[in-house]
Amino acid sequence: MTVRAIQPNEFRWFDYRPYTFSLGLTVPGPKAILSGHSASEYDPSAERIVVKGGMTEQAQTAYDKVEAILEAAGMSLEDVVHVTENITLAGIDDAVVAAEVRRDRLGSAAPAVNTICVDRLLRPAALIEVAVTAAPGGGTAVVADSSRPGLLAEAPARAAGGITYLPSVLPVDDGGKIVGDDLQTQTAAVYERAARMLADAGLSWANAGFVVDFTTPATLRDYRATGAVRREHLTAPYPGSAGILMSRLAHPDALIQLDIMATTETLETVNPGWDRYEKLTYSPAVRAGDILFMSGQAALDPETEQAVHAGDVAAQAEYTYNNINEVLRAAGGGPEHLVETVEFVTPAGLPRYRETASVRQRMLSAPYPSSTGIVCERLLRPEFELEVLPLAIIPRSTADA
């Protein structure tokens, strides 16, 4: 099975053909990986894209789009394996409303759910953007022992196409109360809770292919110290990883949140020869069968460890995608194997963010990857205006050729 763009015969919300991302892709697994979709639609009277309604209406529209795309791929909402709901600061108090819409629309599906509180979305009026992965039959429920209750009983994990998707992990106790009020304590709590979730799924930290931690700018001075907690839990080959700063997290008192993809495949480190990763608890990428879990990339010179192109988001995008393509080449692939990107852009980079489309057009290839764009308060380096989280599928036959 090759990677193909999903192209509905009718997509009433807007003309998707000019964009440098796909509405969704069908990929080996078989799976469908969709871009993030909000309630944006073209308004002929205004001659522009608009977003209308409150949380209920916007969530319904987002799932209408998801349903139309899945139908074009021969699937339905009941095949959804994994959902990421990016909910803005303006909409996070209505996250329970979004969850009600999701449960109503997905029917019998019980996907793994990641809820991320984002500063805003690319469309200013958007409150929610939904990205899903689906597989025929909804993948497989992942529980080590269904006869005993575990952390995954209330927050399911699902597996499809070689990836196990865990729900968002917050630093809470079994009663849902936040553990600690400082970053170090919460980081220890969230990694221990994640270890229990992995164990419930019959896995361990050795199976983690990708780990993204969300934290807040207020914790930045203490963030480096969390590396000690990572070293207690993670072992080589270290997973792909990213650290993203949001004004607040899904729980108002949380200082850190983990979203994790794991695998039962053997993990192998992929490194283009960048020495800086020898001292870190994450890898440029790890291969798991045909899947390449890649760390977040920004405009950082891997040799000097200095940020480059400060103040120029388009130049940063070109440098970032060049780094991504170097990792892909080291894995035996190329930009044609990129199946998903999540782009985090800062308020400083937002005014010129449209210019990054021409960079993607030049440096990537059709069918363009599924993509989601999110506005975060800032990134780990103050010079960064853009960070990209990529995922690739490189068939072994290609890499070994």
PDB file of N, CA and C in Angstrom, residues 1 6 25-34 66 69-71 73-83 106 108-112 131-141 158-165 393:
ATOM      1  N   MET A   1       0.849  -1.197   0.000  1.00  0.00           N
ATOM      2  CA  MET A   1       0.000   0.000   0.000  1.00  0.00           C
ATOM      3  C   MET A   1       0.878   1.238   0.000  1.00  0.00           C
ATOM      4  N   ILE A   6      -6.062  11.782   0.577  1.00  0.00           N
ATOM      5  CA  ILE A   6      -7.510  11.557   0.582  1.00  0.00           C
ATOM      6  C   ILE A   6      -8.164  12.789  -0.036  1.00  0.00           C
ATOM      7  N   LEU A  25      -4.170  11.521   4.721  1.00  0.00           N
ATOM      8  CA  LEU A  25      -3.451  10.539   3.919  1.00  0.00           C
ATOM      9  C   LEU A  25      -3.882   9.147   4.316  1.00  0.00           C
ATOM     10  N   THR A  26      -3.951   8.249   3.342  1.00  0.00           N
ATOM     11  CA  THR A  26      -4.007   6.833   3.658  1.00  0.00           C
ATOM     12  C   THR A  26      -2.576   6.312   3.601  1.00  0.00           C
ATOM     13  N   VAL A  27      -2.201   5.536   4.627  1.00  0.00           N
ATOM     14  CA  VAL A  27      -0.823   5.075   4.756  1.00  0.00           C
ATOM     15  C   VAL A  27      -0.833   3.586   5.075  1.00  0.00           C
ATOM     16  N   PRO A  28       0.312   2.906   4.861  1.00  0.00           N
ATOM     17  CA  PRO A  28       0.369   1.486   5.216  1.00  0.00           C
ATOM     18  C   PRO A  28      -0.009   1.284   6.672  1.00  0.00           C
ATOM     19  N   GLY A  29      -0.681   0.200   6.930  1.00  0.00           N
ATOM     20  CA  GLY A  29      -1.136  -0.093   8.301  1.00  0.00           C
ATOM     21  C   GLY A  29      -2.318  -1.030   8.326  1.00  0.00           C
ATOM     22  N   PRO A  30      -3.410  -0.782   7.519  1.00  0.00           N
ATOM     23  CA  PRO A  30      -3.661   0.488   6.828  1.00  0.00           C
ATOM     24  C   PRO A  30      -4.269   1.496   7.797  1.00  0.00           C
ATOM     25  N   LYS A  31      -3.968   2.761   7.587  1.00  0.00           N
ATOM     26  CA  LYS A  31      -4.480   3.808   8.452  1.00  0.00           C
ATOM     27  C   LYS A  31      -4.794   5.049   7.623  1.00  0.00           C
ATOM     28  N   ALA A  32      -5.575   5.921   8.208  1.00  0.00           N
ATOM     29  CA  ALA A  32      -5.787   7.259   7.672  1.00  0.00           C
ATOM     30  C   ALA A  32      -5.287   8.249   8.715  1.00  0.00           C
ATOM     31  N   ILE A  33      -4.395   9.141   8.307  1.00  0.00           N
ATOM     32  CA  ILE A  33      -3.875  10.184   9.191  1.00  0.00           C
ATOM     33  C   ILE A  33      -4.386  11.516   8.662  1.00  0.00           C
ATOM     34  N   LEU A  34      -5.204  12.196   9.449  1.00  0.00           N
ATOM     35  CA  LEU A  34      -5.839  13.423   9.000  1.00  0.00           C
ATOM     36  C   LEU A  34      -5.144  14.650   9.558  1.00  0.00           C
ATOM     37  N   VAL A  66     -14.125  15.750   9.406  1.00  0.00           N
ATOM     38  CA  VAL A  66     -13.431  14.485   9.641  1.00  0.00           C
ATOM     39  C   VAL A  66     -14.223  13.336   9.034  1.00  0.00           C
ATOM     40  N   ILE A  69     -13.949  13.236   5.193  1.00  0.00           N
ATOM     41  CA  ILE A  69     -12.630  12.782   4.737  1.00  0.00           C
ATOM     42  C   ILE A  69     -12.490  11.280   4.939  1.00  0.00           C
ATOM     43  N   LEU A  70     -12.919  10.793   6.104  1.00  0.00           N
ATOM     44  CA  LEU A  70     -12.841   9.349   6.355  1.00  0.00           C
ATOM     45  C   LEU A  70     -13.703   8.569   5.374  1.00  0.00           C
ATOM     46  N   GLU A  71     -14.881   9.082   5.056  1.00  0.00           N
ATOM     47  CA  GLU A  71     -15.739   8.400   4.088  1.00  0.00           C
ATOM     48  C   GLU A  71     -15.050   8.292   2.735  1.00  0.00           C
ATOM     49  N   ALA A  73     -12.030   7.887   2.330  1.00  0.00           N
ATOM     50  CA  ALA A  73     -10.997   6.856   2.492  1.00  0.00           C
ATOM     51  C   ALA A  73     -11.600   5.485   2.752  1.00  0.00           C
ATOM     52  N   GLY A  74     -12.936   5.383   2.672  1.00  0.00           N
ATOM     53  CA  GLY A  74     -13.602   4.104   2.908  1.00  0.00           C
ATOM     54  C   GLY A  74     -13.738   3.752   4.372  1.00  0.00           C
ATOM     55  N   MET A  75     -13.706   4.743   5.244  1.00  0.00           N
ATOM     56  CA  MET A  75     -13.822   4.510   6.684  1.00  0.00           C
ATOM     57  C   MET A  75     -14.946   5.377   7.251  1.00  0.00           C
ATOM     58  N   SER A  76     -15.157   5.240   8.548  1.00  0.00           N
ATOM     59  CA  SER A  76     -16.183   6.021   9.232  1.00  0.00           C
ATOM     60  C   SER A  76     -15.644   6.529  10.556  1.00  0.00           C
ATOM     61  N   LEU A  77     -16.450   7.340  11.235  1.00  0.00           N
ATOM     62  CA  LEU A  77     -16.045   7.858  12.542  1.00  0.00           C
ATOM     63  C   LEU A  77     -15.844   6.739  13.555  1.00  0.00           C
ATOM     64  N   GLU A  78     -16.498   5.615  13.375  1.00  0.00           N
ATOM     65  CA  GLU A  78     -16.344   4.508  14.319  1.00  0.00           C
ATOM     66  C   GLU A  78     -15.009   3.785  14.140  1.00  0.00           C
ATOM     67  N   ASP A  79     -14.244   4.159  13.105  1.00  0.00           N
ATOM     68  CA  ASP A  79     -12.912   3.587  12.896  1.00  0.00           C
ATOM     69  C   ASP A  79     -11.806   4.423  13.544  1.00  0.00           C
ATOM     70  N   VAL A  80     -12.169   5.507  14.226  1.00  0.00           N
ATOM     71  CA  VAL A  80     -11.165   6.408  14.799  1.00  0.00           C
ATOM     72  C   VAL A  80     -10.419   5.720  15.931  1.00  0.00           C
ATOM     73  N   VAL A  81      -9.105   5.797  15.851  1.00  0.00           N
ATOM     74  CA  VAL A  81      -8.206   5.166  16.821  1.00  0.00           C
ATOM     75  C   VAL A  81      -7.666   6.196  17.816  1.00  0.00           C
ATOM     76  N   HIS A  82      -7.367   7.389  17.301  1.00  0.00           N
ATOM     77  CA  HIS A  82      -6.676   8.401  18.104  1.00  0.00           C
ATOM     78  C   HIS A  82      -7.217   9.777  17.740  1.00  0.00           C
ATOM     79  N   VAL A  83      -7.484  10.583  18.750  1.00  0.00           N
ATOM     80  CA  VAL A  83      -7.990  11.942  18.558  1.00  0.00           C
ATOM     81  C   VAL A  83      -7.104  12.921  19.314  1.00  0.00           C
ATOM     82  N   LEU A 106     -18.625   9.854  17.636  1.00  0.00           N
ATOM     83  CA  LEU A 106     -17.823   8.662  17.390  1.00  0.00           C
ATOM     84  C   LEU A 106     -18.549   7.364  17.721  1.00  0.00           C
ATOM     85  N   SER A 108     -19.568   4.037  18.890  1.00  0.00           N
ATOM     86  CA  SER A 108     -18.965   2.944  19.646  1.00  0.00           C
ATOM     87  C   SER A 108     -17.439   3.038  19.720  1.00  0.00           C
ATOM     88  N   ALA A 109     -16.846   3.939  18.957  1.00  0.00           N
ATOM     89  CA  ALA A 109     -15.385   4.071  18.985  1.00  0.00           C
ATOM     90  C   ALA A 109     -14.928   4.544  20.363  1.00  0.00           C
ATOM     91  N   ALA A 110     -13.811   4.000  20.823  1.00  0.00           N
ATOM     92  CA  ALA A 110     -13.233   4.406  22.105  1.00  0.00           C
ATOM     93  C   ALA A 110     -11.762   4.745  21.878  1.00  0.00           C
ATOM     94  N   PRO A 111     -11.494   5.877  21.223  1.00  0.00           N
ATOM     95  CA  PRO A 111     -10.114   6.205  20.852  1.00  0.00           C
ATOM     96  C   PRO A 111      -9.298   6.697  22.030  1.00  0.00           C
ATOM     97  N   ALA A 112      -7.981   6.666  21.868  1.00  0.00           N
ATOM     98  CA  ALA A 112      -7.103   7.391  22.778  1.00  0.00           C
ATOM     99  C   ALA A 112      -7.270   8.874  22.479  1.00  0.00           C
ATOM    100  N   ALA A 131      -7.682  16.593  15.122  1.00  0.00           N
ATOM    101  CA  ALA A 131      -6.877  15.750  14.248  1.00  0.00           C
ATOM    102  C   ALA A 131      -7.076  14.307  14.666  1.00  0.00           C
ATOM    103  N   VAL A 132      -7.314  13.410  13.699  1.00  0.00           N
ATOM    104  CA  VAL A 132      -7.573  12.017  14.047  1.00  0.00           C
ATOM    105  C   VAL A 132      -6.728  11.074  13.204  1.00  0.00           C
ATOM    106  N   THR A 133      -6.519   9.889  13.764  1.00  0.00           N
ATOM    107  CA  THR A 133      -5.984   8.745  13.042  1.00  0.00           C
ATOM    108  C   THR A 133      -7.033   7.649  13.123  1.00  0.00           C
ATOM    109  N   ALA A 134      -7.260   6.989  11.996  1.00  0.00           N
ATOM    110  CA  ALA A 134      -8.274   5.938  11.953  1.00  0.00           C
ATOM    111  C   ALA A 134      -7.710   4.695  11.290  1.00  0.00           C
ATOM    112  N   ALA A 135      -8.318   3.567  11.581  1.00  0.00           N
ATOM    113  CA  ALA A 135      -7.948   2.292  10.964  1.00  0.00           C
ATOM    114  C   ALA A 135      -9.194   1.427  10.910  1.00  0.00           C
ATOM    115  N   PRO A 136      -9.322   0.557   9.901  1.00  0.00           N
ATOM    116  CA  PRO A 136     -10.518  -0.285   9.816  1.00  0.00           C
ATOM    117  C   PRO A 136     -10.765  -1.050  11.108  1.00  0.00           C
ATOM    118  N   GLY A 137     -11.976  -0.906  11.639  1.00  0.00           N
ATOM    119  CA  GLY A 137     -12.317  -1.578  12.884  1.00  0.00           C
ATOM    120  C   GLY A 137     -11.894  -0.832  14.128  1.00  0.00           C
ATOM    121  N   GLY A 138     -11.278   0.352  13.943  1.00  0.00           N
ATOM    122  CA  GLY A 138     -10.883   1.157  15.097  1.00  0.00           C
ATOM    123  C   GLY A 138      -9.641   0.682  15.810  1.00  0.00           C
ATOM    124  N   GLY A 139      -8.797  -0.084  15.111  1.00  0.00           N
ATOM    125  CA  GLY A 139      -7.576  -0.558  15.752  1.00  0.00           C
ATOM    126  C   GLY A 139      -7.877  -1.563  16.846  1.00  0.00           C
ATOM    127  N   THR A 140      -6.971  -1.637  17.799  1.00  0.00           N
ATOM    128  CA  THR A 140      -7.074  -2.625  18.871  1.00  0.00           C
ATOM    129  C   THR A 140      -7.020  -1.948  20.230  1.00  0.00           C
ATOM    130  N   ALA A 141      -7.942  -2.303  21.109  1.00  0.00           N
ATOM    131  CA  ALA A 141      -7.867  -1.827  22.488  1.00  0.00           C
ATOM    132  C   ALA A 141      -6.649  -2.455  23.154  1.00  0.00           C
ATOM    133  N   ARG A 158      -5.141   2.873  22.368  1.00  0.00           N
ATOM    134  CA  ARG A 158      -5.468   2.077  21.196  1.00  0.00           C
ATOM    135  C   ARG A 158      -4.214   1.881  20.355  1.00  0.00           C
ATOM    136  N   ALA A 159      -4.193   0.806  19.604  1.00  0.00           N
ATOM    137  CA  ALA A 159      -3.051   0.511  18.743  1.00  0.00           C
ATOM    138  C   ALA A 159      -3.533   0.278  17.320  1.00  0.00           C
ATOM    139  N   ALA A 160      -2.739   0.735  16.366  1.00  0.00           N
ATOM    140  CA  ALA A 160      -3.012   0.498  14.949  1.00  0.00           C
ATOM    141  C   ALA A 160      -1.751   0.781  14.164  1.00  0.00           C
ATOM    142  N   GLY A 161      -1.467  -0.059  13.176  1.00  0.00           N
ATOM    143  CA  GLY A 161      -0.353   0.193  12.276  1.00  0.00           C
ATOM    144  C   GLY A 161       0.991   0.326  12.948  1.00  0.00           C
ATOM    145  N   GLY A 162       1.192  -0.422  14.041  1.00  0.00           N
ATOM    146  CA  GLY A 162       2.480  -0.413  14.707  1.00  0.00           C
ATOM    147  C   GLY A 162       2.664   0.639  15.771  1.00  0.00           C
ATOM    148  N   ILE A 163       1.654   1.484  16.001  1.00  0.00           N
ATOM    149  CA  ILE A 163       1.748   2.539  17.015  1.00  0.00           C
ATOM    150  C   ILE A 163       0.676   2.327  18.079  1.00  0.00           C
ATOM    151  N   THR A 164       1.084   2.432  19.343  1.00  0.00           N
ATOM    152  CA  THR A 164       0.145   2.477  20.452  1.00  0.00           C
ATOM    153  C   THR A 164       0.022   3.925  20.905  1.00  0.00           C
ATOM    154  N   TYR A 165      -1.204   4.426  20.884  1.00  0.00           N
ATOM    155  CA  TYR A 165      -1.475   5.813  21.261  1.00  0.00           C
ATOM    156  C   TYR A 165      -1.992   5.836  22.691  1.00  0.00           C
ATOM    157  N   ILE A 393       6.891   7.542   7.421  1.00  0.00           N
ATOM    158  CA  ILE A 393       6.810   6.100   7.181  1.00  0.00           C
ATOM    159  C   ILE A 393       7.749   5.784   6.028  1.00  0.00           C
TER     160      ILE A 393
END
